[in-house]
Amino acid sequence: MNISFPQLFPITRKLHPENQEAPVHFLQNRVTPTDYFFKRNHFAYPQWTTSLFSLIIYGEVHVPLAVAYRQLLFMQVKTLAVVLECAGNQRAFYAPKTYGEQWTNGAVSFGCWTGVPLRDVLQLCGLTAGAKEVVFEGHDVGKHLPSGKQTAYKRSLSLKQALHPDVLIAWQLNGQPLPFAHGGPLRLIVPHWYAMASVKWLKSIAIISGEFQGPFQTEDYVYYPATDSGQQPFPVTTINVNSVIQWPLDFAELKKGVHIIRGIAWTGQGVVTNVELSFNQGKSWTSATLSGFADKPDGYSWKTWSFSWRAEQTGEYTILSRAHDSHGRQQPQEAFWNRKGYGYNAVNKVRVNIV
Ligand SMILES: Nc1nc2c(c(=O)[nH]1)N[C@H]1C(S)=C(S)[C@@H](COP(=O)(O)O)O[C@H]1N2
Ligand SMILES: [Mo]
């Protein structure tokens, strides 16, 4: 008998299509082990065929290309440690609640991605003067709801965003071939952006002269701040500065004495510069210790942090964590409410009882 207990599992939010949270409170690794990496799918998995191994690039280019997987392997590769966070992460914490997957803290993971800069691949084709946006199409197809449109999963980036040297066409995760569930053989990785931009199972790249209007661009992944109208919409782009208290767990009972509070923090603009904790509902804050992962070349990492807390008195405590980034942003006390529940990043909170 193989005795390896206890066992850690991802948390299922939906089975068809497969949507799972990472067990984020229990992961202490530098990067998220692939088996625990969160999964977010809009449609059923695409068919597993050889067509997954080639990529078509067309549109506003001088030379349209069909690029084979094995050709990419011969190009100059790049490895980046990048946080992927679903725009709907922590949606379950909104009040009033919003529709969609009720993610708690685990629709976020941190992986080491290897691939080639998209820019280098586009250079092979040569862009025309009319090139304005780059549209990425996945092999997965289905009915977009609520619009009812039959479509592949597609997203676009502006030319400027697409030509950023750290936008990758990736085929490895954590040093292994990119698993099919995470978009293998080939997926896009757009560092700092919410993960809807990182299109899985890349099928084609279209360079267009206009503005892409697909439903995952113009209906979903749009902030709608008004409760009862579609007014003042604006697109979901980069990740908001955020943190999670990994330990203690919410509503834990602990003994009097010293406890090491620990967690993670990440951002989609610059890097995390500070994480603070509050034990009095945000009246005062005290800095946690950030673990020293080098910021270069890992500017897209999450940081781990810890704080040694002496719990002297019995009773109930609320612990808040608040991250700051190098763009001067900090987590707000209340998240910005929007109808589809994207971008939640209020201070993270656990309640503990000292007994
Ligand atoms: N082709 C395709 N790409 C996709 C998606 C999808 O449904 N189809 N989901 C996006 C969303 S919303 C997220 S959060 C990430 C999830 O990536 P993961 O499943 O590898 O964690 O993939 C993105 N890329
Ligand atoms: Mo997502």
PDB file of C-alpha atoms in Angstrom, residues 23 48 51 62 70 88 99 105 116 123 134 148 195 200 214 233 254 257-258 262 274-275 297 319 324 330:
ATOM      1  CA  PRO A  23      -5.603  25.172  -2.700  1.00  0.00           C
ATOM      2  CA  TRP A  48      -6.727  16.500 -29.058  1.00  0.00           C
ATOM      3  CA  SER A  51      -3.699  20.571 -35.573  1.00  0.00           C
ATOM      4  CA  HIS A  62       3.695  40.826 -45.429  1.00  0.00           C
ATOM      5  CA  ARG A  70       8.883  22.248 -33.548  1.00  0.00           C
ATOM      6  CA  GLY A  88     -13.124  36.749 -11.337  1.00  0.00           C
ATOM      7  CA  TYR A  99     -23.181  36.138 -10.980  1.00  0.00           C
ATOM      8  CA  ASN A 105      -9.029  33.088  -2.970  1.00  0.00           C
ATOM      9  CA  VAL A 116       9.376  32.604 -27.355  1.00  0.00           C
ATOM     10  CA  GLN A 123       8.734  39.664 -36.894  1.00  0.00           C
ATOM     11  CA  VAL A 134      -3.536  41.274 -32.682  1.00  0.00           C
ATOM     12  CA  GLY A 148     -25.823  32.902 -27.427  1.00  0.00           C
ATOM     13  CA  ALA A 195      -5.442  35.781 -17.211  1.00  0.00           C
ATOM     14  CA  LYS A 200      -4.858  28.779 -24.344  1.00  0.00           C
ATOM     15  CA  GLY A 214     -15.638  39.438 -29.893  1.00  0.00           C
ATOM     16  CA  PRO A 233     -18.081  50.411 -19.092  1.00  0.00           C
ATOM     17  CA  LEU A 254      -5.473  29.185  18.116  1.00  0.00           C
ATOM     18  CA  GLY A 257       1.389  32.686  22.195  1.00  0.00           C
ATOM     19  CA  VAL A 258       3.457  33.489  19.137  1.00  0.00           C
ATOM     20  CA  ARG A 262       2.018  34.200   6.404  1.00  0.00           C
ATOM     21  CA  ASN A 274       5.178  46.309   1.072  1.00  0.00           C
ATOM     22  CA  VAL A 275       2.559  44.212   2.839  1.00  0.00           C
ATOM     23  CA  PRO A 297      14.204  38.892 -14.005  1.00  0.00           C
ATOM     24  CA  ILE A 319      -6.475  40.189  10.848  1.00  0.00           C
ATOM     25  CA  HIS A 324       1.275  48.044  -1.886  1.00  0.00           C
ATOM     26  CA  GLN A 330      -2.658  49.734  -2.337  1.00  0.00           C
TER      27      GLN A 330
END
